[in-house]
PDB file of C-alpha atoms in Angstrom:
ATOM      1  CA  ASN A1272      -6.683  -0.174 -18.493  1.00  0.00           C
ATOM      2  CA  ARG A1273      -4.504  -3.241 -18.007  1.00  0.00           C
ATOM      3  CA  ALA A1274      -1.328  -1.289 -18.675  1.00  0.00           C
ATOM      4  CA  ALA A1275      -2.418   1.432 -16.245  1.00  0.00           C
ATOM      5  CA  ASP A1276      -3.193  -1.215 -13.615  1.00  0.00           C
ATOM      6  CA  LEU A1277       0.227  -2.806 -14.076  1.00  0.00           C
ATOM      7  CA  VAL A1278       1.943   0.579 -13.753  1.00  0.00           C
ATOM      8  CA  SER A1279      -0.093   1.318 -10.620  1.00  0.00           C
ATOM      9  CA  CYS A1280       0.864  -2.094  -9.242  1.00  0.00           C
ATOM     10  CA  GLY A1281       4.537  -1.361  -9.878  1.00  0.00           C
ATOM     11  CA  VAL A1282       4.340   2.050  -8.218  1.00  0.00           C
ATOM     12  CA  CYS A1283       2.601   0.571  -5.184  1.00  0.00           C
ATOM     13  CA  LEU A1284       5.196  -2.225  -4.948  1.00  0.00           C
ATOM     14  CA  PHE A1285       7.991   0.340  -5.075  1.00  0.00           C
ATOM     15  CA  LEU A1286       6.350   2.414  -2.354  1.00  0.00           C
ATOM     16  CA  ALA A1287       5.692  -0.707  -0.269  1.00  0.00           C
ATOM     17  CA  SER A1288       9.371  -1.677  -0.424  1.00  0.00           C
ATOM     18  CA  TRP A1289      10.465   1.882   0.381  1.00  0.00           C
ATOM     19  CA  SER A1290       8.061   2.113   3.310  1.00  0.00           C
ATOM     20  CA  TYR A1291       9.237  -1.305   4.538  1.00  0.00           C
ATOM     21  CA  GLU A1292      12.776   0.082   4.755  1.00  0.00           C
ATOM     22  CA  PHE A1293      11.424   3.140   6.585  1.00  0.00           C
ATOM     23  CA  VAL A1294       9.642   0.950   9.137  1.00  0.00           C
ATOM     24  CA  ALA A1295      12.693  -1.330   9.470  1.00  0.00           C
ATOM     25  CA  VAL A1296      14.839   1.652  10.452  1.00  0.00           C
ATOM     26  CA  SER A1297      12.291   2.655  13.098  1.00  0.00           C
ATOM     27  CA  TYR A1298      12.303  -0.923  14.378  1.00  0.00           C
ATOM     28  CA  ARG A1299      16.105  -1.151  14.516  1.00  0.00           C
ATOM     29  CA  GLN A1300      16.414   2.215  16.262  1.00  0.00           C
ATOM     30  CA  ASN A1301      13.614   1.367  18.698  1.00  0.00           C
ATOM     31  CA  ALA A1302      12.013   4.722  17.787  1.00  0.00           C
ATOM     32  CA  ARG A1303       9.322   5.948  20.127  1.00  0.00           C
ATOM     33  CA  GLY A1304       6.701   8.664  19.829  1.00  0.00           C
ATOM     34  CA  MET A1305       7.339  12.019  21.474  1.00  0.00           C
ATOM     35  CA  ALA A1306       3.827  12.758  22.742  1.00  0.00           C
ATOM     36  CA  LEU A1307       2.884   9.175  23.558  1.00  0.00           C
ATOM     37  CA  ASP A1308       5.682   6.945  24.724  1.00  0.00           C
ATOM     38  CA  MET A1309       5.010   4.056  22.361  1.00  0.00           C
ATOM     39  CA  LEU A1310       6.878   2.226  19.649  1.00  0.00           C
ATOM     40  CA  LEU A1311       6.369   3.762  16.216  1.00  0.00           C
ATOM     41  CA  TRP A1312       6.991   0.791  13.958  1.00  0.00           C
ATOM     42  CA  PRO A1313       3.695  -1.048  14.648  1.00  0.00           C
ATOM     43  CA  VAL A1314       1.754   2.061  13.641  1.00  0.00           C
ATOM     44  CA  GLN A1315       4.007   2.693  10.644  1.00  0.00           C
ATOM     45  CA  ALA A1316       3.533  -0.910   9.478  1.00  0.00           C
ATOM     46  CA  VAL A1317       0.067   0.118   8.313  1.00  0.00           C
ATOM     47  CA  ILE A1318       1.779   2.126   5.562  1.00  0.00           C
ATOM     48  CA  VAL A1319       3.477  -1.012   4.235  1.00  0.00           C
ATOM     49  CA  TRP A1320       0.219  -2.969   4.346  1.00  0.00           C
ATOM     50  CA  SER A1321      -1.648  -0.188   2.533  1.00  0.00           C
ATOM     51  CA  PHE A1322       0.755  -0.083  -0.389  1.00  0.00           C
ATOM     52  CA  ALA A1323       1.107  -3.874  -0.585  1.00  0.00           C
ATOM     53  CA  SER A1324      -2.642  -4.479  -0.571  1.00  0.00           C
ATOM     54  CA  SER A1325      -3.129  -1.772  -3.204  1.00  0.00           C
ATOM     55  CA  ALA A1326      -0.513  -3.464  -5.371  1.00  0.00           C
ATOM     56  CA  LEU A1327      -2.392  -6.757  -5.074  1.00  0.00           C
ATOM     57  CA  ARG A1328      -5.653  -5.024  -5.982  1.00  0.00           C
ATOM     58  CA  TYR A1329      -4.180  -3.461  -9.124  1.00  0.00           C
ATOM     59  CA  LEU A1330      -2.559  -6.751 -10.070  1.00  0.00           C
ATOM     60  CA  ALA A1331      -5.946  -8.471  -9.721  1.00  0.00           C
ATOM     61  CA  TYR A1332      -7.517  -5.798 -11.933  1.00  0.00           C
ATOM     62  CA  ALA A1333      -4.826  -6.359 -14.578  1.00  0.00           C
ATOM     63  CA  VAL A1334      -5.179 -10.148 -14.537  1.00  0.00           C
ATOM     64  CA  PHE A1335      -8.968 -10.223 -14.139  1.00  0.00           C
ATOM     65  CA  PRO A1336     -10.391  -7.056 -15.750  1.00  0.00           C
ATOM     66  CA  ALA A1337     -13.960  -8.030 -14.832  1.00  0.00           C
ATOM     67  CA  LEU A1338     -13.129  -7.284 -11.177  1.00  0.00           C
ATOM     68  CA  ARG A1339     -12.543  -3.616 -11.947  1.00  0.00           C
ATOM     69  CA  PRO A1340     -15.420  -1.400 -10.783  1.00  0.00           C
ATOM     70  CA  SER A1341     -17.338   0.140 -13.637  1.00  0.00           C
ATOM     71  CA  GLU A1342     -17.140   3.847 -14.278  1.00  0.00           C
ATOM     72  CA  SER A1343     -20.342   4.322 -16.263  1.00  0.00           C
ATOM     73  CA  PRO A1344     -22.697   6.949 -14.779  1.00  0.00           C
ATOM     74  CA  GLU A1345     -25.738   4.723 -15.295  1.00  0.00           C
ATOM     75  CA  GLU A1346     -24.398   2.076 -12.932  1.00  0.00           C
ATOM     76  CA  ILE A1347     -23.316   4.588 -10.277  1.00  0.00           C
ATOM     77  CA  GLN A1348     -26.864   5.852  -9.786  1.00  0.00           C
TER      78      GLN A1348
END
């Protein structure tokens, strides 16, 4: 599980960095929505936060395995 959590952390970090570049381009170009005349980058920043927070979660699971939610059916019920 630790290896899977580290791989998931790496994937999320990669996607966070890629989405940061995506949002940075929208910011530099002052991109605005077509239907609603508003800046796009503040809304798109949620994508960066989602991937970054997921990376932190998977890193925490890898470092502290006791934090990982259990998957046993007895505890779900």
